[in-house]
Coordinates of C-alpha atoms in Angstrom, one line a residue:
Chain A
M1 CA 18.4 26.5 -13.4
T2 CA 15.9 28.7 -14.5
Q3 CA 16.4 28.7 -18.1
A4 CA 15.9 24.8 -18.6
T5 CA 14.1 22.5 -16.8
P6 CA 13.0 18.7 -17.9
T7 CA 9.4 20.0 -18.3
G8 CA 10.4 23.3 -20.1
A9 CA 8.0 24.9 -18.3
S10 CA 9.8 28.0 -18.0
A11 CA 10.8 28.2 -21.8
A12 CA 9.9 31.7 -22.9
A13 CA 7.7 32.1 -25.8
A14 CA 9.6 34.2 -28.6
S15 CA 7.2 34.1 -31.4
P16 CA 5.7 37.4 -32.7
T17 CA 2.1 36.0 -33.8
A18 CA -0.8 35.5 -31.7
A19 CA -1.1 32.2 -33.1
S20 CA 2.2 31.0 -32.3
T21 CA 1.8 32.6 -28.6
T22 CA -1.3 30.7 -28.2
R23 CA 0.5 27.6 -29.6
D24 CA 3.7 28.2 -27.2
R25 CA 1.4 28.7 -24.2
L26 CA -0.4 25.6 -25.0
L27 CA 2.6 23.5 -25.3
D28 CA 4.2 24.9 -22.3
A29 CA 1.4 24.1 -20.1
A30 CA 0.9 20.8 -21.7
A31 CA 4.5 19.6 -21.1
G32 CA 4.4 20.6 -17.6
L33 CA 1.0 19.2 -16.9
F34 CA 1.9 15.7 -18.6
Y35 CA 5.3 15.6 -16.9
R36 CA 3.6 16.3 -13.2
E37 CA 0.2 14.3 -13.9
G38 CA 0.9 11.7 -16.8
V39 CA -0.5 11.5 -20.3
G40 CA -4.1 10.7 -19.3
I41 CA -4.9 14.4 -18.5
G42 CA -8.1 15.5 -20.3
V43 CA -8.0 18.2 -23.0
E44 CA -10.2 20.0 -20.7
A45 CA -7.6 20.1 -17.8
L46 CA -5.2 21.0 -20.4
C47 CA -6.8 24.0 -22.0
R48 CA -7.7 25.5 -18.5
E49 CA -4.3 25.1 -17.3
A50 CA -3.1 26.8 -20.4
G51 CA -5.9 29.4 -20.5
V52 CA -6.8 28.3 -24.1
S53 CA -10.1 27.6 -25.5
K54 CA -10.8 24.2 -26.9
R55 CA -11.6 25.6 -30.2
S56 CA -8.2 27.4 -30.2
M57 CA -6.7 24.2 -29.5
Y58 CA -8.3 22.2 -32.2
Q59 CA -7.5 24.8 -34.6
L60 CA -3.8 24.6 -33.8
F61 CA -3.8 20.6 -33.3
G62 CA -5.8 17.4 -34.7
S63 CA -5.9 15.8 -31.1
K64 CA -4.6 15.6 -28.0
D65 CA -2.0 13.0 -29.1
E66 CA -0.5 15.9 -31.5
V67 CA -0.3 18.1 -28.7
L68 CA 1.5 15.6 -26.3
A69 CA 4.1 15.1 -29.2
A70 CA 4.5 18.7 -30.3
S71 CA 5.1 19.5 -26.2
L72 CA 8.0 17.0 -26.3
E73 CA 9.4 18.5 -29.3
R74 CA 9.1 22.0 -27.5
I75 CA 10.7 20.8 -24.5
A76 CA 13.6 18.8 -26.3
P77 CA 16.2 21.6 -26.9
A78 CA 16.0 23.1 -23.6
H79 CA 16.2 19.8 -22.0
Q80 CA 19.2 18.9 -23.9
A81 CA 21.0 22.2 -23.5
F82 CA 20.8 21.5 -19.6
L83 CA 22.1 18.0 -20.1
V84 CA 24.6 18.1 -22.8
P85 CA 27.4 20.5 -22.7
A86 CA 28.3 23.0 -25.4
A87 CA 31.4 22.8 -27.3
D88 CA 34.5 23.1 -25.2
D89 CA 38.0 22.0 -24.8
R90 CA 37.5 19.4 -22.0
P91 CA 38.3 15.8 -22.9
A92 CA 35.6 13.6 -23.9
R93 CA 35.4 11.9 -20.5
A94 CA 34.4 15.2 -18.7
R95 CA 31.8 16.1 -21.4
I96 CA 30.3 12.6 -20.9
L97 CA 30.5 13.0 -17.2
H98 CA 28.8 16.4 -17.0
V99 CA 25.5 14.7 -18.6
F100 CA 25.6 12.8 -15.6
E101 CA 26.3 15.3 -13.0
R102 CA 23.4 17.2 -14.7
L103 CA 21.4 14.2 -14.0
E104 CA 22.2 14.1 -10.3
E105 CA 21.4 17.8 -10.1
L106 CA 17.7 16.9 -11.5
A107 CA 17.2 13.7 -9.8
A108 CA 17.6 15.3 -6.3
R109 CA 14.9 17.9 -6.9
P110 CA 11.7 17.0 -5.2
D111 CA 9.6 17.5 -8.2
F112 CA 11.7 15.0 -10.3
R113 CA 9.6 12.5 -12.0
G114 CA 12.2 10.8 -14.3
C115 CA 13.1 11.6 -17.8
P116 CA 10.1 13.1 -19.5
F117 CA 10.8 11.2 -22.7
V118 CA 11.1 7.9 -21.0
S119 CA 7.8 8.8 -18.7
V120 CA 5.7 9.4 -21.9
T121 CA 6.8 6.2 -23.6
A122 CA 6.4 4.1 -20.6
E123 CA 2.9 5.5 -20.0
L124 CA 1.4 5.4 -23.6
K125 CA 2.8 1.8 -24.0
A126 CA 2.4 2.2 -27.8
P127 CA 5.7 2.5 -29.5
D128 CA 4.3 4.1 -33.0
H129 CA 2.5 6.7 -31.0
P130 CA 3.4 10.2 -32.3
A131 CA 4.8 11.2 -28.9
S132 CA 6.6 7.6 -28.5
L133 CA 8.4 8.4 -31.9
V134 CA 9.5 12.1 -30.7
A135 CA 10.7 10.6 -27.4
R136 CA 12.9 8.0 -28.9
R137 CA 14.5 10.5 -31.3
C138 CA 15.2 12.7 -28.5
K139 CA 16.9 9.6 -26.5
D140 CA 18.8 8.9 -29.7
T141 CA 20.3 12.3 -29.5
L142 CA 21.6 11.8 -26.1
T143 CA 23.0 8.3 -27.4
A144 CA 24.8 10.1 -30.3
F145 CA 26.4 12.4 -28.2
F146 CA 27.8 9.8 -26.0
A147 CA 28.9 7.8 -29.2
E148 CA 30.6 10.9 -30.7
E149 CA 32.5 11.9 -27.5
A150 CA 33.3 8.0 -27.1
E151 CA 34.7 7.8 -30.7
R152 CA 36.8 10.9 -30.0
A153 CA 38.2 9.4 -27.2
G154 CA 39.2 6.5 -28.7
A155 CA 36.9 4.4 -26.7
D156 CA 37.2 0.2 -27.5
D157 CA 33.4 0.3 -29.1
P158 CA 32.1 3.9 -29.0
A159 CA 28.6 2.7 -30.0
L160 CA 28.4 -0.1 -27.3
L161 CA 29.8 2.3 -24.7
A162 CA 27.1 5.1 -25.9
R163 CA 24.3 2.3 -25.3
Q164 CA 25.5 1.4 -22.0
L165 CA 25.7 5.1 -20.8
T166 CA 22.0 5.7 -22.3
V167 CA 21.2 2.7 -20.0
T168 CA 22.8 4.1 -17.2
F169 CA 21.5 7.3 -17.4
D170 CA 18.1 5.9 -18.1
G171 CA 18.1 3.3 -15.1
S172 CA 19.5 6.0 -12.7
G173 CA 16.4 8.1 -13.4
V174 CA 14.0 5.2 -12.8
R175 CA 16.0 4.4 -9.4
A176 CA 15.6 8.3 -8.2
V177 CA 11.8 8.0 -9.0
M178 CA 11.4 4.8 -7.6
Q179 CA 13.3 5.2 -4.2
G180 CA 11.7 9.0 -4.1
R181 CA 15.2 10.4 -3.4
G182 CA 18.2 11.5 -4.8
L183 CA 21.0 9.4 -6.3
D184 CA 24.0 10.3 -4.3
G185 CA 26.6 9.8 -7.0
L186 CA 25.1 6.4 -8.2
A187 CA 25.0 7.8 -11.7
V188 CA 28.2 9.5 -12.0
T189 CA 30.2 6.5 -10.1
T190 CA 28.5 3.9 -12.7
A191 CA 29.2 6.1 -15.8
R192 CA 32.7 6.3 -14.7
T193 CA 32.9 2.5 -14.2
L194 CA 31.9 2.2 -17.7
L195 CA 34.1 5.0 -19.3
D196 CA 37.2 3.2 -17.4
A197 CA 36.2 -0.1 -18.7
A198 CA 36.0 1.3 -22.2
G199 CA 39.5 3.1 -22.1
V200 CA 38.2 6.3 -21.8
D201 CA 40.6 8.4 -19.6
D202 CA 40.8 11.9 -18.7
A203 CA 43.4 12.5 -21.4
Chain B
M1 CA 7.6 -19.5 -20.5
T2 CA 4.2 -20.5 -19.3
Q3 CA 4.6 -20.6 -15.5
A4 CA 5.6 -17.0 -14.9
T5 CA 5.1 -14.1 -16.9
P6 CA 5.9 -10.4 -15.7
T7 CA 2.4 -9.6 -15.7
G8 CA 1.4 -12.9 -13.8
A9 CA -1.4 -13.5 -16.2
S10 CA -1.3 -17.0 -16.2
A11 CA -0.6 -17.4 -12.4
A12 CA -3.0 -20.3 -11.4
A13 CA -5.8 -19.4 -8.7
A14 CA -5.2 -22.1 -6.1
S15 CA -7.4 -20.9 -3.6
P16 CA -10.2 -22.9 -2.2
T17 CA -13.2 -20.5 -1.5
A18 CA -15.2 -18.5 -3.6
A19 CA -14.3 -15.0 -2.2
S20 CA -10.6 -16.0 -2.9
T21 CA -11.3 -17.3 -6.2
T22 CA -12.9 -14.1 -7.1
R23 CA -10.1 -12.1 -5.6
D24 CA -7.6 -13.8 -7.4
R25 CA -9.6 -13.8 -11.2
L26 CA -9.8 -9.9 -10.4
L27 CA -6.0 -9.4 -9.6
D28 CA -5.0 -11.3 -12.5
A29 CA -7.0 -9.6 -14.8
A30 CA -6.0 -6.2 -13.3
A31 CA -2.2 -7.1 -13.4
G32 CA -2.7 -8.1 -17.4
L33 CA -5.0 -5.2 -17.8
F34 CA -2.9 -2.3 -16.0
Y35 CA 0.5 -3.8 -17.5
R36 CA -1.0 -3.6 -21.2
E37 CA -3.0 -0.6 -20.9
G38 CA -1.7 1.6 -18.0
V39 CA -3.2 2.4 -14.6
G40 CA -5.5 4.7 -16.0
I41 CA -8.1 1.8 -16.7
G42 CA -11.4 2.2 -15.1
V43 CA -13.0 0.1 -12.6
E44 CA -15.8 -0.7 -15.3
A45 CA -13.2 -2.2 -17.9
L46 CA -11.4 -4.0 -15.2
C47 CA -14.5 -5.6 -13.6
R48 CA -15.6 -6.7 -17.1
E49 CA -12.2 -8.0 -18.0
A50 CA -12.2 -9.9 -14.7
G51 CA -15.7 -11.2 -15.0
V52 CA -16.5 -9.7 -11.8
S53 CA -19.2 -7.3 -10.7
K54 CA -18.1 -3.9 -9.2
R55 CA -20.2 -4.8 -5.8
S56 CA -17.8 -8.1 -5.5
M57 CA -14.7 -5.7 -6.3
Y58 CA -15.6 -3.2 -3.5
Q59 CA -16.4 -6.0 -1.3
L60 CA -12.9 -7.0 -1.7
F61 CA -11.3 -3.6 -1.9
G62 CA -11.7 -0.2 -0.8
S63 CA -10.6 1.4 -4.1
K64 CA -9.1 0.9 -7.4
D65 CA -5.7 1.8 -6.2
E66 CA -6.2 -1.1 -3.7
V67 CA -6.5 -3.4 -6.3
L68 CA -3.7 -2.0 -8.3
A69 CA -1.2 -2.4 -5.1
A70 CA -2.6 -5.9 -4.6
S71 CA -2.2 -6.9 -8.2
L72 CA 1.6 -6.2 -8.1
E73 CA 1.7 -8.0 -4.8
R74 CA 0.0 -11.0 -6.4
I75 CA 2.4 -11.0 -9.5
A76 CA 5.8 -10.3 -7.6
P77 CA 6.5 -14.0 -6.5
A78 CA 6.3 -15.3 -10.2
H79 CA 8.0 -12.5 -11.4
Q80 CA 10.9 -13.1 -9.1
A81 CA 10.8 -16.7 -9.9
F82 CA 11.2 -16.1 -13.6
L83 CA 14.3 -13.6 -13.0
V84 CA 16.1 -15.0 -10.0
P85 CA 17.5 -18.4 -10.0
A86 CA 16.7 -20.8 -7.2
A87 CA 19.3 -22.0 -5.0
D88 CA 22.1 -23.9 -7.0
D89 CA 25.9 -24.2 -6.8
R90 CA 27.0 -21.9 -9.5
P91 CA 29.3 -18.9 -9.0
A92 CA 27.6 -15.6 -8.1
R93 CA 28.5 -14.3 -11.3
A94 CA 26.8 -16.8 -13.1
R95 CA 23.6 -16.4 -11.0
I96 CA 23.6 -12.8 -11.5
L97 CA 24.1 -12.8 -15.1
H98 CA 21.1 -15.3 -15.0
V99 CA 19.0 -12.3 -14.2
F100 CA 20.0 -10.3 -17.1
E101 CA 19.9 -13.3 -19.5
R102 CA 16.1 -13.6 -18.5
L103 CA 15.6 -9.9 -19.1
E104 CA 16.8 -10.3 -22.6
E105 CA 14.5 -13.1 -23.0
L106 CA 11.5 -10.9 -21.6
A107 CA 12.9 -7.9 -23.7
A108 CA 12.5 -9.7 -27.0
R109 CA 9.0 -10.5 -26.6
P110 CA 6.6 -8.1 -28.8
D111 CA 4.1 -7.8 -25.5
F112 CA 7.3 -6.5 -23.5
R113 CA 6.1 -3.1 -22.0
G114 CA 9.1 -2.9 -19.5
C115 CA 9.6 -3.9 -15.9
P116 CA 5.9 -3.7 -14.4
F117 CA 6.8 -2.2 -11.0
V118 CA 8.9 0.6 -13.0
S119 CA 5.9 1.1 -15.5
V120 CA 3.3 1.6 -12.2
T121 CA 5.7 3.9 -10.5
A122 CA 6.3 5.8 -13.4
E123 CA 2.7 6.2 -14.5
L124 CA 1.4 6.8 -10.7
K125 CA 3.9 9.9 -10.1
A126 CA 3.1 9.6 -6.7
P127 CA 6.1 7.9 -4.5
D128 CA 3.6 7.3 -1.5
H129 CA 0.8 5.4 -3.4
P130 CA 0.4 2.2 -1.9
A131 CA 1.3 0.5 -5.2
S132 CA 4.5 2.6 -5.6
L133 CA 5.4 1.3 -2.3
V134 CA 4.8 -2.0 -3.3
A135 CA 6.9 -1.8 -6.4
R136 CA 9.8 -0.3 -4.7
R137 CA 9.9 -3.2 -2.0
C138 CA 10.0 -5.6 -5.0
K139 CA 12.6 -3.8 -6.7
D140 CA 14.4 -3.6 -3.6
T141 CA 14.1 -7.4 -3.1
L142 CA 16.1 -7.6 -6.8
T143 CA 18.7 -5.2 -5.6
A144 CA 19.3 -7.7 -2.3
F145 CA 19.8 -10.5 -4.5
F146 CA 22.5 -8.8 -6.3
A147 CA 24.1 -7.5 -3.2
E148 CA 24.0 -11.1 -1.3
E149 CA 25.6 -12.6 -4.6
A150 CA 28.1 -9.8 -4.9
E151 CA 29.0 -10.1 -1.1
R152 CA 29.5 -13.7 -1.6
A153 CA 31.5 -13.1 -4.6
G154 CA 33.9 -10.9 -2.6
A155 CA 33.0 -7.8 -4.8
D156 CA 34.9 -4.6 -3.9
D157 CA 31.6 -2.8 -2.8
P158 CA 28.8 -5.5 -3.0
A159 CA 26.0 -2.7 -2.1
L160 CA 27.5 -0.4 -4.8
L161 CA 27.6 -3.1 -7.4
A162 CA 24.1 -4.0 -6.5
R163 CA 22.6 -0.7 -6.9
Q164 CA 24.8 -0.4 -10.3
L165 CA 23.4 -3.7 -11.6
T166 CA 19.6 -2.6 -10.9
V167 CA 20.3 0.6 -12.7
T168 CA 21.4 -1.8 -15.5
F169 CA 18.6 -3.9 -15.3
D170 CA 16.0 -0.9 -15.2
G171 CA 17.7 1.1 -17.8
S172 CA 18.0 -2.0 -19.9
G173 CA 14.1 -2.4 -19.8
V174 CA 13.6 1.0 -20.4
R175 CA 15.6 0.9 -23.6
A176 CA 13.6 -2.1 -24.9
V177 CA 10.6 -0.2 -24.6
M178 CA 11.7 2.7 -26.2
Q179 CA 13.5 1.3 -29.1
G180 CA 10.6 -0.9 -29.5
R181 CA 13.1 -4.2 -29.9
G182 CA 15.0 -6.7 -28.1
L183 CA 18.3 -5.7 -26.3
D184 CA 20.7 -7.7 -28.3
G185 CA 22.9 -8.7 -25.6
L186 CA 23.2 -5.4 -24.0
A187 CA 21.8 -6.0 -20.6
V188 CA 24.1 -9.0 -20.2
T189 CA 27.4 -7.2 -21.6
T190 CA 26.9 -4.0 -19.3
A191 CA 26.3 -6.5 -16.4
R192 CA 29.5 -8.1 -17.3
T193 CA 31.4 -5.0 -17.6
L194 CA 30.1 -4.0 -14.0
L195 CA 31.0 -7.5 -12.6
D196 CA 34.4 -7.4 -14.1
A197 CA 35.1 -4.0 -12.6
A198 CA 34.0 -5.0 -9.3
G199 CA 36.1 -7.9 -9.4
V200 CA 33.7 -10.7 -9.5
D201 CA 35.0 -13.3 -11.7
D202 CA 33.7 -16.9 -12.7
A203 CA 35.4 -18.4 -9.6

């Protein structure tokens, strides 16, 4: 799993200009640091980790809050690519369970600190913070994937099932963090139970 | 709901000595402040809010970390009393659903910032922190309640059902925080689905 971690720490900077390279380096460092240490990290520590001057940071972003929001935007595509399968011809059930299998993989890692979007929201305690809004949008993308697959599979109530699966995803992540250990199949098993109840089978 | 809030802010100080009164005042203020603002709150702000001198704080506790852990210990009984029903003659299913109905009540409040035990753990990012250990123990108490009731109801796999219900409880709390709104029955509905699947009916 070198191409996509929940913190986006290994996302490659692909931009041609010096400014965008600085921006990417700052955001990658920020994503990793916020994930490991929390959103309380100061600008000083952030710039040190990124190897970027404060002056450069403030030329690119108005505030640390903006850096935090942009760092979540930056990790979102890799995060989603790791969790959500690309188009394939598997049944909806298998494609949904794929997400939970990936979560189990992440949750078993010693450096797992939960879903980065959940963590940032829990830490900020401010639903209208720009980073909370990014986090919500990223979470809604996952719910939309579940809803689309549930619809395709003819689930009894696709929107409800999608919300239930999101609750299971986030509750499982929380459990792994609180117990300080992997999930041992709990996320996949619970998702299966909900899929069964909604009439989403292997067909 | 004046007798028990998730932050324990209204827990009455009932101790007879001045030292324990100071301790309780400090812990009540700490619980409320940490819940609203996060664990990054400094000792200065904490003592100001509690109306306690730093000297008094350090006479009672070795560090802010100890205050944090003790504040969770202090709110735990009221928190549990609010969520978990006292002994009664209702079927296990109704007693389990009671917890989710209470969660829906909490999640609809504008000052809801999620389960305080989940929040602290997510913020600390340190599974061995004394407060993370208290939080885990409090969460395990809820899981144990679910397991006991599931066992009594003859669930197929009481321990698994209890973990699934805990995941649903925590995932629902996270969802309310991330969406910035109440759950509209999602927690209760999901718990019902899991109870049905495990064969826990109204009998």
